[in-house]
């Protein structure tokens, strides 16, 4: 396991200055706070295609999808992007996007935030399950779907939520993958 610890909130009383998260070594880390994140992402895509018969079109599609995910995440406060290849054909990997969501209009109480998110879930078979869980780092809102798992951990000091957005488009978010993602979320610790 390796620890991820990008810059966090500014240090004030009760507000963490950073966080720690244990992520397995097999997950490739891209620091979205650095200008070189696109080069890091390209390195990842190239390494996954290396020595495999990955069609150039698939490699380009994976690159474009991951780049768009990272850019959209950065626009919403993403700081880190972790990728794990789960297939041998160079397809879309499992991923973790770590973001800071300031409180703003977001409820500061996890129970109220869960209810707020629940109201926004569309009806039907794709509806995600919203719950509140206790992590060692504190209360968190857990939103579980067929291929996604979002964990919104309330940061001490009223800063906002640190959101861990897991995605497993090929394997789905159940069984061992769900357990792994829950374990990563459970490793979250605040640095004061």
PDB file of C-alpha atoms in Angstrom, residues 46-174:
ATOM      1  CA  UNK A  46       0.956   3.768 -22.876  1.00  0.00           C
ATOM      2  CA  UNK A  47       2.143   1.342 -20.169  1.00  0.00           C
ATOM      3  CA  UNK A  48      -1.153  -0.519 -20.229  1.00  0.00           C
ATOM      4  CA  UNK A  49      -0.951  -1.001 -24.005  1.00  0.00           C
ATOM      5  CA  UNK A  50       2.741  -1.971 -23.936  1.00  0.00           C
ATOM      6  CA  UNK A  51       3.345  -5.601 -24.910  1.00  0.00           C
ATOM      7  CA  UNK A  52      -0.334  -6.207 -25.591  1.00  0.00           C
ATOM      8  CA  UNK A  53      -2.198  -6.219 -28.835  1.00  0.00           C
ATOM      9  CA  UNK A  54      -4.320  -3.215 -27.990  1.00  0.00           C
ATOM     10  CA  UNK A  55      -5.831  -1.603 -31.082  1.00  0.00           C
ATOM     11  CA  UNK A  56      -4.728   2.027 -31.493  1.00  0.00           C
ATOM     12  CA  UNK A  57      -8.386   3.084 -31.633  1.00  0.00           C
ATOM     13  CA  UNK A  58      -9.110   1.485 -28.238  1.00  0.00           C
ATOM     14  CA  UNK A  59      -5.984   3.065 -26.755  1.00  0.00           C
ATOM     15  CA  UNK A  60      -7.094   6.481 -28.052  1.00  0.00           C
ATOM     16  CA  UNK A  61     -10.633   5.956 -26.720  1.00  0.00           C
ATOM     17  CA  UNK A  62      -9.328   5.013 -23.269  1.00  0.00           C
ATOM     18  CA  UNK A  63      -6.993   8.031 -23.267  1.00  0.00           C
ATOM     19  CA  UNK A  64      -9.829  10.388 -24.264  1.00  0.00           C
ATOM     20  CA  UNK A  65     -12.262   8.957 -21.700  1.00  0.00           C
ATOM     21  CA  UNK A  66      -9.734   9.152 -18.866  1.00  0.00           C
ATOM     22  CA  UNK A  67      -8.606  12.656 -19.891  1.00  0.00           C
ATOM     23  CA  UNK A  68     -12.220  13.860 -19.969  1.00  0.00           C
ATOM     24  CA  UNK A  69     -12.877  12.263 -16.568  1.00  0.00           C
ATOM     25  CA  UNK A  70      -9.807  13.974 -15.100  1.00  0.00           C
ATOM     26  CA  UNK A  71     -10.689  17.362 -16.620  1.00  0.00           C
ATOM     27  CA  UNK A  72     -14.289  17.170 -15.387  1.00  0.00           C
ATOM     28  CA  UNK A  73     -13.023  16.099 -11.965  1.00  0.00           C
ATOM     29  CA  UNK A  74     -10.550  18.982 -11.789  1.00  0.00           C
ATOM     30  CA  UNK A  75     -13.387  21.401 -12.582  1.00  0.00           C
ATOM     31  CA  UNK A  76     -15.212  19.998  -9.530  1.00  0.00           C
ATOM     32  CA  UNK A  77     -12.288  20.070  -7.099  1.00  0.00           C
ATOM     33  CA  UNK A  78     -10.529  16.762  -7.863  1.00  0.00           C
ATOM     34  CA  UNK A  79      -6.993  16.491  -6.510  1.00  0.00           C
ATOM     35  CA  UNK A  80      -5.958  12.901  -7.268  1.00  0.00           C
ATOM     36  CA  UNK A  81      -6.860  10.250  -9.822  1.00  0.00           C
ATOM     37  CA  UNK A  82      -5.963   6.593  -9.229  1.00  0.00           C
ATOM     38  CA  UNK A  83      -6.263   3.920 -11.935  1.00  0.00           C
ATOM     39  CA  UNK A  84      -6.198   0.119 -11.762  1.00  0.00           C
ATOM     40  CA  UNK A  85      -6.188  -2.033 -14.858  1.00  0.00           C
ATOM     41  CA  UNK A  86      -8.607  -4.908 -14.380  1.00  0.00           C
ATOM     42  CA  UNK A  87      -8.469  -6.372 -17.898  1.00  0.00           C
ATOM     43  CA  UNK A  88      -5.742  -7.636 -20.210  1.00  0.00           C
ATOM     44  CA  UNK A  89      -7.135  -5.966 -23.315  1.00  0.00           C
ATOM     45  CA  UNK A  90      -6.334  -2.376 -22.305  1.00  0.00           C
ATOM     46  CA  UNK A  91      -9.982  -1.412 -21.664  1.00  0.00           C
ATOM     47  CA  UNK A  92     -11.249   1.090 -19.144  1.00  0.00           C
ATOM     48  CA  UNK A  93      -9.690   0.622 -15.704  1.00  0.00           C
ATOM     49  CA  UNK A  94     -11.228   0.825 -12.271  1.00  0.00           C
ATOM     50  CA  UNK A  95     -10.608   4.295 -10.897  1.00  0.00           C
ATOM     51  CA  UNK A  96     -10.698   6.515  -7.828  1.00  0.00           C
ATOM     52  CA  UNK A  97     -11.099  10.276  -8.069  1.00  0.00           C
ATOM     53  CA  UNK A  98     -10.428  12.191  -4.811  1.00  0.00           C
ATOM     54  CA  UNK A  99     -12.120  15.602  -4.607  1.00  0.00           C
ATOM     55  CA  UNK A 100     -12.773  18.362  -2.101  1.00  0.00           C
ATOM     56  CA  UNK A 101     -16.340  19.641  -2.159  1.00  0.00           C
ATOM     57  CA  UNK A 102     -16.700  22.875  -0.141  1.00  0.00           C
ATOM     58  CA  UNK A 103     -19.888  23.107   1.908  1.00  0.00           C
ATOM     59  CA  UNK A 104     -21.557  26.015   0.070  1.00  0.00           C
ATOM     60  CA  UNK A 105     -25.191  24.896  -0.280  1.00  0.00           C
ATOM     61  CA  UNK A 106     -24.295  21.323   0.683  1.00  0.00           C
ATOM     62  CA  UNK A 107     -25.724  20.292   4.088  1.00  0.00           C
ATOM     63  CA  UNK A 108     -23.006  20.042   6.762  1.00  0.00           C
ATOM     64  CA  UNK A 109     -24.855  17.243   8.558  1.00  0.00           C
ATOM     65  CA  UNK A 110     -24.189  13.845   6.897  1.00  0.00           C
ATOM     66  CA  UNK A 111     -27.764  12.643   7.599  1.00  0.00           C
ATOM     67  CA  UNK A 112     -29.187  15.730   5.868  1.00  0.00           C
ATOM     68  CA  UNK A 113     -26.661  15.422   3.037  1.00  0.00           C
ATOM     69  CA  UNK A 114     -27.695  11.780   2.517  1.00  0.00           C
ATOM     70  CA  UNK A 115     -31.371  12.788   2.409  1.00  0.00           C
ATOM     71  CA  UNK A 116     -30.510  15.607  -0.030  1.00  0.00           C
ATOM     72  CA  UNK A 117     -28.647  13.161  -2.308  1.00  0.00           C
ATOM     73  CA  UNK A 118     -31.420  10.560  -2.009  1.00  0.00           C
ATOM     74  CA  UNK A 119     -33.955  13.091  -3.325  1.00  0.00           C
ATOM     75  CA  UNK A 120     -31.783  13.629  -6.416  1.00  0.00           C
ATOM     76  CA  UNK A 121     -31.538   9.939  -7.302  1.00  0.00           C
ATOM     77  CA  UNK A 122     -33.724   9.021 -10.284  1.00  0.00           C
ATOM     78  CA  UNK A 123     -36.328   6.297  -9.840  1.00  0.00           C
ATOM     79  CA  UNK A 124     -35.834   2.998 -11.594  1.00  0.00           C
ATOM     80  CA  UNK A 125     -33.467   0.037 -11.711  1.00  0.00           C
ATOM     81  CA  UNK A 126     -30.328   2.232 -11.908  1.00  0.00           C
ATOM     82  CA  UNK A 127     -31.157   4.020  -8.644  1.00  0.00           C
ATOM     83  CA  UNK A 128     -28.152   4.151  -6.318  1.00  0.00           C
ATOM     84  CA  UNK A 129     -28.393   3.269  -2.615  1.00  0.00           C
ATOM     85  CA  UNK A 130     -27.608   6.188  -0.263  1.00  0.00           C
ATOM     86  CA  UNK A 131     -26.627   5.612   3.380  1.00  0.00           C
ATOM     87  CA  UNK A 132     -24.627   7.160   6.205  1.00  0.00           C
ATOM     88  CA  UNK A 133     -21.660   5.161   7.501  1.00  0.00           C
ATOM     89  CA  UNK A 134     -19.155   5.663  10.284  1.00  0.00           C
ATOM     90  CA  UNK A 135     -15.550   5.600   9.146  1.00  0.00           C
ATOM     91  CA  UNK A 136     -12.530   5.941  11.448  1.00  0.00           C
ATOM     92  CA  UNK A 137     -12.205   9.473   9.968  1.00  0.00           C
ATOM     93  CA  UNK A 138     -15.822  10.288  10.955  1.00  0.00           C
ATOM     94  CA  UNK A 139     -19.303  10.228   9.469  1.00  0.00           C
ATOM     95  CA  UNK A 140     -19.588   9.740   5.717  1.00  0.00           C
ATOM     96  CA  UNK A 141     -22.318   9.456   3.111  1.00  0.00           C
ATOM     97  CA  UNK A 142     -22.022   6.310   0.984  1.00  0.00           C
ATOM     98  CA  UNK A 143     -23.681   6.218  -2.456  1.00  0.00           C
ATOM     99  CA  UNK A 144     -23.532   2.762  -4.053  1.00  0.00           C
ATOM    100  CA  UNK A 145     -24.466   1.978  -7.666  1.00  0.00           C
ATOM    101  CA  UNK A 146     -23.946  -0.939 -10.038  1.00  0.00           C
ATOM    102  CA  UNK A 147     -20.542   0.323 -11.238  1.00  0.00           C
ATOM    103  CA  UNK A 148     -19.836   3.238  -8.856  1.00  0.00           C
ATOM    104  CA  UNK A 149     -19.267   3.918  -5.185  1.00  0.00           C
ATOM    105  CA  UNK A 150     -19.019   7.456  -3.817  1.00  0.00           C
ATOM    106  CA  UNK A 151     -17.965   8.103  -0.229  1.00  0.00           C
ATOM    107  CA  UNK A 152     -18.425  11.690   0.993  1.00  0.00           C
ATOM    108  CA  UNK A 153     -16.442  12.071   4.246  1.00  0.00           C
ATOM    109  CA  UNK A 154     -17.291  15.155   6.291  1.00  0.00           C
ATOM    110  CA  UNK A 155     -14.095  17.060   7.033  1.00  0.00           C
ATOM    111  CA  UNK A 156     -13.582  18.375  10.569  1.00  0.00           C
ATOM    112  CA  UNK A 157     -13.906  22.128  11.015  1.00  0.00           C
ATOM    113  CA  UNK A 158     -16.747  22.626   8.541  1.00  0.00           C
ATOM    114  CA  UNK A 159     -14.511  22.769   5.457  1.00  0.00           C
ATOM    115  CA  UNK A 160     -16.627  20.457   3.314  1.00  0.00           C
ATOM    116  CA  UNK A 161     -16.604  16.865   2.152  1.00  0.00           C
ATOM    117  CA  UNK A 162     -13.652  14.868   0.883  1.00  0.00           C
ATOM    118  CA  UNK A 163     -15.243  12.723  -1.811  1.00  0.00           C
ATOM    119  CA  UNK A 164     -13.841   9.392  -2.924  1.00  0.00           C
ATOM    120  CA  UNK A 165     -15.472   8.493  -6.257  1.00  0.00           C
ATOM    121  CA  UNK A 166     -14.777   4.892  -7.244  1.00  0.00           C
ATOM    122  CA  UNK A 167     -15.732   3.514 -10.647  1.00  0.00           C
ATOM    123  CA  UNK A 168     -15.484  -0.035 -11.961  1.00  0.00           C
ATOM    124  CA  UNK A 169     -17.154   0.030 -15.400  1.00  0.00           C
ATOM    125  CA  UNK A 170     -16.059  -3.474 -16.423  1.00  0.00           C
ATOM    126  CA  UNK A 171     -16.083  -5.490 -13.196  1.00  0.00           C
ATOM    127  CA  UNK A 172     -18.977  -3.718 -11.472  1.00  0.00           C
ATOM    128  CA  UNK A 173     -19.090  -2.455  -7.906  1.00  0.00           C
ATOM    129  CA  UNK A 174     -19.808  -5.642  -5.992  1.00  0.00           C
TER     130      UNK A 174
END
